[in-house]
Amino acid sequence: MIKERLESILERIEKAKQRSNNKNVKLLAVSKSFEIEKIKEAYEIGQKYFGESKAKEFLQKYEALKDLDIKWDFIGQLQSNKVKYLIDKVNLIHSLYKESVLEEIKKKKDFKVNVLIEVNIAREPTKGGIFEEELKSFTQKVLSVENVRLLGLMCIPPFFEDKEKSRPYFAKLRSLKEELEKEFKIALSELSMGMSNDFEVAIEEGSTIVRVGTAIFGERV
Ligand SMILES: *Cc1c(COP(=O)(O)O)cnc(C)c1O
């Protein structure tokens, strides 16, 4: 099952890339709440890039799968007291937006950390992320921390049955990225946007990392 689903998603990603002339898209398999066995299954098919959203669960899976050549990203709400456990194990943190977390990373100066800033793109009270009007000042702070490498932005728009409704939010995130690049004279290579329901639209709007869970592993229980 996972094999067919994964192949079908890779094919859909390929088509969306061609349609939009977006050459650079990675598939992050979001394995949160799914068993180790399912991760192994996807790994054996060739998927090497996984994302988790809870620190404790991530650490358990990391330990259990240590011998495999997996790259792990952290995509969930991050508490500053968890930073020390994750910092040497994650490839990329997608969800930086709290100063307390940034401060904690700064203290661990022996570790270089790749981050994306999460933007609360639809200003939803239940979601994490920074509001647009605070993005520049927060970016300035992130750029001032020596052991942090800012690679881009991430967002989680509201869920819509009609995936076209996500498009304006994805376009918005891309334009925010372009504004930051201009303002700070930097290049940001990554836009983490698009999930099971809307990843093709996200790719058309310039996504470079699509975070797909249920479309690969099935419904979460
Ligand atoms: C769970 C989750 C995903 C994957 O969602 P699916 O709808 O299962 O593809 C992507 N991004 C984040 C931040 C998540 O928490």
mmCIF file of C-alpha atoms and ligand atoms in Angstrom:
data_model
loop_
_atom_site.group_PDB
_atom_site.id
_atom_site.type_symbol
_atom_site.label_atom_id
_atom_site.label_comp_id
_atom_site.label_asym_id
_atom_site.label_seq_id
_atom_site.Cartn_x
_atom_site.Cartn_y
_atom_site.Cartn_z
ATOM 1 C CA MET A 1 0.000 0.000 0.000
ATOM 2 C CA ILE A 2 2.669 2.476 1.008
ATOM 3 C CA LYS A 3 4.611 1.634 -2.130
ATOM 4 C CA GLU A 4 1.717 2.435 -4.476
ATOM 5 C CA ARG A 5 0.856 5.603 -2.599
ATOM 6 C CA LEU A 6 4.421 6.831 -2.512
ATOM 7 C CA GLU A 7 4.930 6.166 -6.209
ATOM 8 C CA SER A 8 1.727 7.941 -7.078
ATOM 9 C CA ILE A 9 2.697 10.981 -5.019
ATOM 10 C CA LEU A 10 6.141 11.137 -6.583
ATOM 11 C CA GLU A 11 4.497 11.043 -9.981
ATOM 12 C CA ARG A 12 2.083 13.833 -9.074
ATOM 13 C CA ILE A 13 4.982 15.902 -7.734
ATOM 14 C CA GLU A 14 6.846 15.369 -10.989
ATOM 15 C CA LYS A 15 3.865 16.536 -13.058
ATOM 16 C CA ALA A 16 3.298 19.598 -10.880
ATOM 17 C CA LYS A 17 6.996 20.473 -11.220
ATOM 18 C CA GLN A 18 6.802 20.261 -14.992
ATOM 19 C CA ARG A 19 3.602 22.306 -15.196
ATOM 20 C CA SER A 20 5.090 25.091 -13.154
ATOM 21 C CA ASN A 21 8.733 24.882 -14.135
ATOM 22 C CA ASN A 22 9.616 24.434 -10.462
ATOM 23 C CA LYS A 23 12.662 22.200 -10.531
ATOM 24 C CA ASN A 24 13.510 21.903 -6.917
ATOM 25 C CA VAL A 25 10.948 20.028 -4.802
ATOM 26 C CA LYS A 26 11.619 17.575 -1.985
ATOM 27 C CA LEU A 27 9.092 15.184 -0.489
ATOM 28 C CA LEU A 28 9.118 15.164 3.299
ATOM 29 C CA ALA A 29 7.270 12.077 4.542
ATOM 30 C CA VAL A 30 5.433 13.157 7.687
ATOM 31 C CA SER A 31 5.465 10.081 9.892
ATOM 32 C CA LYS A 32 3.963 11.545 13.076
ATOM 33 C CA SER A 33 1.649 9.076 14.812
ATOM 34 C CA PHE A 34 2.637 6.283 12.417
ATOM 35 C CA GLU A 35 4.535 3.206 13.578
ATOM 36 C CA ILE A 36 8.218 2.523 13.154
ATOM 37 C CA GLU A 37 7.347 -0.371 10.827
ATOM 38 C CA LYS A 38 5.659 1.989 8.396
ATOM 39 C CA ILE A 39 8.658 4.284 8.387
ATOM 40 C CA LYS A 40 10.899 1.307 7.625
ATOM 41 C CA GLU A 41 8.609 0.272 4.826
ATOM 42 C CA ALA A 42 8.783 3.701 3.200
ATOM 43 C CA TYR A 43 12.539 3.790 3.775
ATOM 44 C CA GLU A 44 13.056 0.509 2.004
ATOM 45 C CA ILE A 45 11.148 1.818 -0.994
ATOM 46 C CA GLY A 46 13.627 4.676 -1.134
ATOM 47 C CA GLN A 47 12.179 7.493 0.966
ATOM 48 C CA LYS A 48 14.985 8.882 3.130
ATOM 49 C CA TYR A 49 13.520 12.159 4.329
ATOM 50 C CA PHE A 50 11.041 12.164 7.233
ATOM 51 C CA GLY A 51 9.347 14.730 9.459
ATOM 52 C CA GLU A 52 8.030 14.529 13.006
ATOM 53 C CA SER A 53 6.127 17.073 15.051
ATOM 54 C CA LYS A 54 6.419 15.984 18.691
ATOM 55 C CA ALA A 55 9.751 15.989 20.478
ATOM 56 C CA LYS A 56 9.195 12.835 22.526
ATOM 57 C CA GLU A 57 7.890 10.799 19.622
ATOM 58 C CA PHE A 58 10.683 12.063 17.399
ATOM 59 C CA LEU A 59 13.348 11.019 19.898
ATOM 60 C CA GLN A 60 11.910 7.522 20.237
ATOM 61 C CA LYS A 61 11.812 7.017 16.498
ATOM 62 C CA TYR A 62 15.238 8.536 16.037
ATOM 63 C CA GLU A 63 16.684 6.072 18.555
ATOM 64 C CA ALA A 64 14.884 3.095 17.049
ATOM 65 C CA LEU A 65 15.984 3.926 13.505
ATOM 66 C CA LYS A 66 19.466 5.194 14.247
ATOM 67 C CA ASP A 67 21.145 2.688 11.958
ATOM 68 C CA LEU A 68 19.235 3.831 8.889
ATOM 69 C CA ASP A 69 20.372 6.655 6.682
ATOM 70 C CA ILE A 70 17.391 8.913 7.445
ATOM 71 C CA LYS A 71 17.297 12.688 7.457
ATOM 72 C CA TRP A 72 14.832 13.983 10.050
ATOM 73 C CA ASP A 73 13.120 17.354 10.049
ATOM 74 C CA PHE A 74 11.189 18.795 12.962
ATOM 75 C CA ILE A 75 7.914 20.407 11.889
ATOM 76 C CA GLY A 76 5.881 20.825 15.091
ATOM 77 C CA GLN A 77 5.488 23.376 17.837
ATOM 78 C CA LEU A 78 8.830 23.501 19.583
ATOM 79 C CA GLN A 79 9.352 24.311 23.238
ATOM 80 C CA SER A 80 12.625 25.865 24.301
ATOM 81 C CA ASN A 81 13.250 23.162 26.919
ATOM 82 C CA LYS A 82 13.275 20.536 24.138
ATOM 83 C CA VAL A 83 15.874 22.242 21.970
ATOM 84 C CA LYS A 84 18.811 20.564 23.678
ATOM 85 C CA TYR A 85 17.508 17.091 22.840
ATOM 86 C CA LEU A 86 16.840 17.797 19.190
ATOM 87 C CA ILE A 87 19.603 20.093 18.152
ATOM 88 C CA ASP A 88 22.165 17.459 17.157
ATOM 89 C CA LYS A 89 19.611 15.193 15.485
ATOM 90 C CA VAL A 90 17.572 17.334 13.127
ATOM 91 C CA ASN A 91 18.376 18.259 9.576
ATOM 92 C CA LEU A 92 16.003 21.249 9.550
ATOM 93 C CA ILE A 93 13.601 22.894 11.991
ATOM 94 C CA HIS A 94 10.581 24.128 10.013
ATOM 95 C CA SER A 95 8.789 25.816 12.863
ATOM 96 C CA LEU A 96 10.888 28.534 14.419
ATOM 97 C CA TYR A 97 8.931 31.599 15.526
ATOM 98 C CA LYS A 98 9.524 31.974 19.278
ATOM 99 C CA GLU A 99 12.304 34.101 20.660
ATOM 100 C CA SER A 100 12.688 31.717 23.579
ATOM 101 C CA VAL A 101 13.518 28.906 21.160
ATOM 102 C CA LEU A 102 15.938 31.100 19.221
ATOM 103 C CA GLU A 103 17.660 32.056 22.487
ATOM 104 C CA GLU A 104 18.008 28.414 23.448
ATOM 105 C CA ILE A 105 19.549 27.535 20.094
ATOM 106 C CA LYS A 106 21.950 30.448 20.457
ATOM 107 C CA LYS A 107 23.209 29.004 23.735
ATOM 108 C CA LYS A 108 24.165 25.748 22.036
ATOM 109 C CA LYS A 109 26.746 27.461 19.941
ATOM 110 C CA ASP A 110 28.673 24.326 19.039
ATOM 111 C CA PHE A 111 25.799 23.176 16.853
ATOM 112 C CA LYS A 112 24.911 24.709 13.519
ATOM 113 C CA VAL A 113 21.154 24.598 13.021
ATOM 114 C CA ASN A 114 19.168 24.960 9.809
ATOM 115 C CA VAL A 115 15.827 26.692 10.325
ATOM 116 C CA LEU A 116 12.756 27.971 8.571
ATOM 117 C CA ILE A 117 10.607 30.667 10.114
ATOM 118 C CA GLU A 118 6.989 29.591 10.431
ATOM 119 C CA VAL A 119 4.502 32.261 9.391
ATOM 120 C CA ASN A 120 0.926 32.194 10.676
ATOM 121 C CA ILE A 121 -0.279 33.000 7.221
ATOM 122 C CA ALA A 122 -4.031 33.061 7.905
ATOM 123 C CA ARG A 123 -3.674 34.545 11.395
ATOM 124 C CA GLU A 124 -5.340 31.574 13.034
ATOM 125 C CA PRO A 125 -5.363 31.738 16.832
ATOM 126 C CA THR A 126 -4.979 27.958 17.119
ATOM 127 C CA LYS A 127 -1.843 27.819 15.000
ATOM 128 C CA GLY A 128 1.770 28.634 15.609
ATOM 129 C CA GLY A 129 3.849 30.959 13.526
ATOM 130 C CA ILE A 130 4.730 34.590 13.427
ATOM 131 C CA PHE A 131 2.415 37.258 12.068
ATOM 132 C CA GLU A 132 3.435 38.991 8.904
ATOM 133 C CA GLU A 133 4.023 42.350 10.582
ATOM 134 C CA GLU A 134 6.590 40.803 12.951
ATOM 135 C CA LEU A 135 8.394 38.823 10.301
ATOM 136 C CA LYS A 136 11.087 41.370 9.438
ATOM 137 C CA SER A 137 12.087 42.112 13.001
ATOM 138 C CA PHE A 138 12.166 38.425 13.870
ATOM 139 C CA THR A 139 14.208 37.658 10.755
ATOM 140 C CA GLN A 140 16.702 40.289 11.809
ATOM 141 C CA LYS A 141 17.113 38.514 15.146
ATOM 142 C CA VAL A 142 17.460 35.114 13.505
ATOM 143 C CA LEU A 143 20.111 36.431 11.124
ATOM 144 C CA SER A 144 22.080 37.831 14.038
ATOM 145 C CA VAL A 145 22.538 34.398 15.647
ATOM 146 C CA GLU A 146 25.762 32.908 14.424
ATOM 147 C CA ASN A 147 24.998 29.228 14.732
ATOM 148 C CA VAL A 148 21.661 29.514 12.934
ATOM 149 C CA ARG A 149 21.341 29.188 9.192
ATOM 150 C CA LEU A 150 18.053 30.622 7.904
ATOM 151 C CA LEU A 151 16.958 28.711 4.807
ATOM 152 C CA GLY A 152 13.439 30.019 4.246
ATOM 153 C CA LEU A 153 9.827 30.092 5.387
ATOM 154 C CA MET A 154 7.090 27.622 6.282
ATOM 155 C CA CYS A 155 3.314 27.898 6.571
ATOM 156 C CA ILE A 156 0.224 25.800 7.299
ATOM 157 C CA PRO A 157 -2.826 27.416 5.701
ATOM 158 C CA PRO A 158 -6.342 26.504 6.881
ATOM 159 C CA PHE A 159 -7.682 23.187 5.593
ATOM 160 C CA PHE A 160 -10.012 23.497 2.586
ATOM 161 C CA GLU A 161 -11.806 20.728 0.719
ATOM 162 C CA ASP A 162 -11.218 22.824 -2.374
ATOM 163 C CA LYS A 163 -7.427 22.925 -2.599
ATOM 164 C CA GLU A 164 -7.494 25.951 -4.916
ATOM 165 C CA LYS A 165 -8.462 27.976 -1.842
ATOM 166 C CA SER A 166 -4.977 27.385 -0.422
ATOM 167 C CA ARG A 167 -3.330 29.010 -3.427
ATOM 168 C CA PRO A 168 -3.440 32.640 -2.241
ATOM 169 C CA TYR A 169 -1.761 31.670 1.037
ATOM 170 C CA PHE A 170 1.046 29.883 -0.771
ATOM 171 C CA ALA A 171 1.513 32.825 -3.110
ATOM 172 C CA LYS A 172 1.592 35.100 -0.079
ATOM 173 C CA LEU A 173 4.352 33.084 1.607
ATOM 174 C CA ARG A 174 6.420 33.208 -1.553
ATOM 175 C CA SER A 175 6.069 36.961 -1.769
ATOM 176 C CA LEU A 176 7.058 37.339 1.901
ATOM 177 C CA LYS A 177 10.179 35.296 1.168
ATOM 178 C CA GLU A 178 11.014 37.537 -1.778
ATOM 179 C CA GLU A 179 10.558 40.634 0.385
ATOM 180 C CA LEU A 180 12.973 39.286 2.984
ATOM 181 C CA GLU A 181 15.525 38.441 0.330
ATOM 182 C CA LYS A 182 15.413 42.010 -0.911
ATOM 183 C CA GLU A 183 15.353 43.634 2.497
ATOM 184 C CA PHE A 184 18.264 41.652 3.939
ATOM 185 C CA LYS A 185 20.137 40.945 0.687
ATOM 186 C CA ILE A 186 20.081 37.222 1.322
ATOM 187 C CA ALA A 187 19.070 34.149 -0.661
ATOM 188 C CA LEU A 188 16.458 31.892 0.911
ATOM 189 C CA SER A 189 16.321 28.556 -0.848
ATOM 190 C CA GLU A 190 13.359 26.898 0.858
ATOM 191 C CA LEU A 191 9.592 27.303 1.007
ATOM 192 C CA SER A 192 8.004 24.550 3.093
ATOM 193 C CA MET A 193 4.370 24.461 2.049
ATOM 194 C CA GLY A 194 1.777 21.960 0.862
ATOM 195 C CA MET A 195 0.401 18.847 2.596
ATOM 196 C CA SER A 196 -1.545 15.754 1.484
ATOM 197 C CA ASN A 197 -4.503 17.733 0.286
ATOM 198 C CA ASP A 198 -2.857 20.619 -1.517
ATOM 199 C CA PHE A 199 0.787 19.845 -2.325
ATOM 200 C CA GLU A 200 0.340 20.213 -6.082
ATOM 201 C CA VAL A 201 -1.014 23.730 -5.737
ATOM 202 C CA ALA A 202 1.854 24.528 -3.369
ATOM 203 C CA ILE A 203 4.400 23.312 -5.935
ATOM 204 C CA GLU A 204 2.790 25.499 -8.576
ATOM 205 C CA GLU A 205 3.303 28.432 -6.202
ATOM 206 C CA GLY A 206 6.978 27.650 -5.635
ATOM 207 C CA SER A 207 7.122 25.171 -2.764
ATOM 208 C CA THR A 208 10.473 23.403 -2.361
ATOM 209 C CA ILE A 209 9.457 21.053 0.479
ATOM 210 C CA VAL A 210 6.040 19.399 0.540
ATOM 211 C CA ARG A 211 5.106 17.797 3.857
ATOM 212 C CA VAL A 212 2.938 14.776 3.159
ATOM 213 C CA GLY A 213 1.613 12.374 5.809
ATOM 214 C CA THR A 214 -1.751 10.700 5.319
ATOM 215 C CA ALA A 215 -1.453 10.473 1.534
ATOM 216 C CA ILE A 216 1.565 8.193 2.076
ATOM 217 C CA PHE A 217 0.787 6.337 5.290
ATOM 218 C CA GLY A 218 -3.012 6.342 5.380
ATOM 219 C CA GLU A 219 -5.349 7.944 7.886
ATOM 220 C CA ARG A 220 -3.952 8.731 11.309
ATOM 221 C CA VAL A 221 -5.710 6.961 14.158
HETATM 222 C C1 LIG B 1 0.728 16.520 10.170
HETATM 223 C C2 LIG B 1 1.420 17.577 9.459
HETATM 224 C C3 LIG B 1 1.613 17.507 8.068
HETATM 225 C C4 LIG B 1 1.082 16.384 7.190
HETATM 226 O O1 LIG B 1 -0.285 16.453 7.088
HETATM 227 P P1 LIG B 1 -1.081 15.439 6.113
HETATM 228 O O2 LIG B 1 -2.380 16.111 5.922
HETATM 229 O O3 LIG B 1 -1.180 14.157 6.869
HETATM 230 O O4 LIG B 1 -0.313 15.301 4.878
HETATM 231 C C5 LIG B 1 2.314 18.537 7.457
HETATM 232 N N1 LIG B 1 2.813 19.568 8.167
HETATM 233 C C6 LIG B 1 2.655 19.662 9.493
HETATM 234 C C7 LIG B 1 3.238 20.830 10.205
HETATM 235 C C8 LIG B 1 1.950 18.679 10.186
HETATM 236 O O5 LIG B 1 1.808 18.800 11.507
#
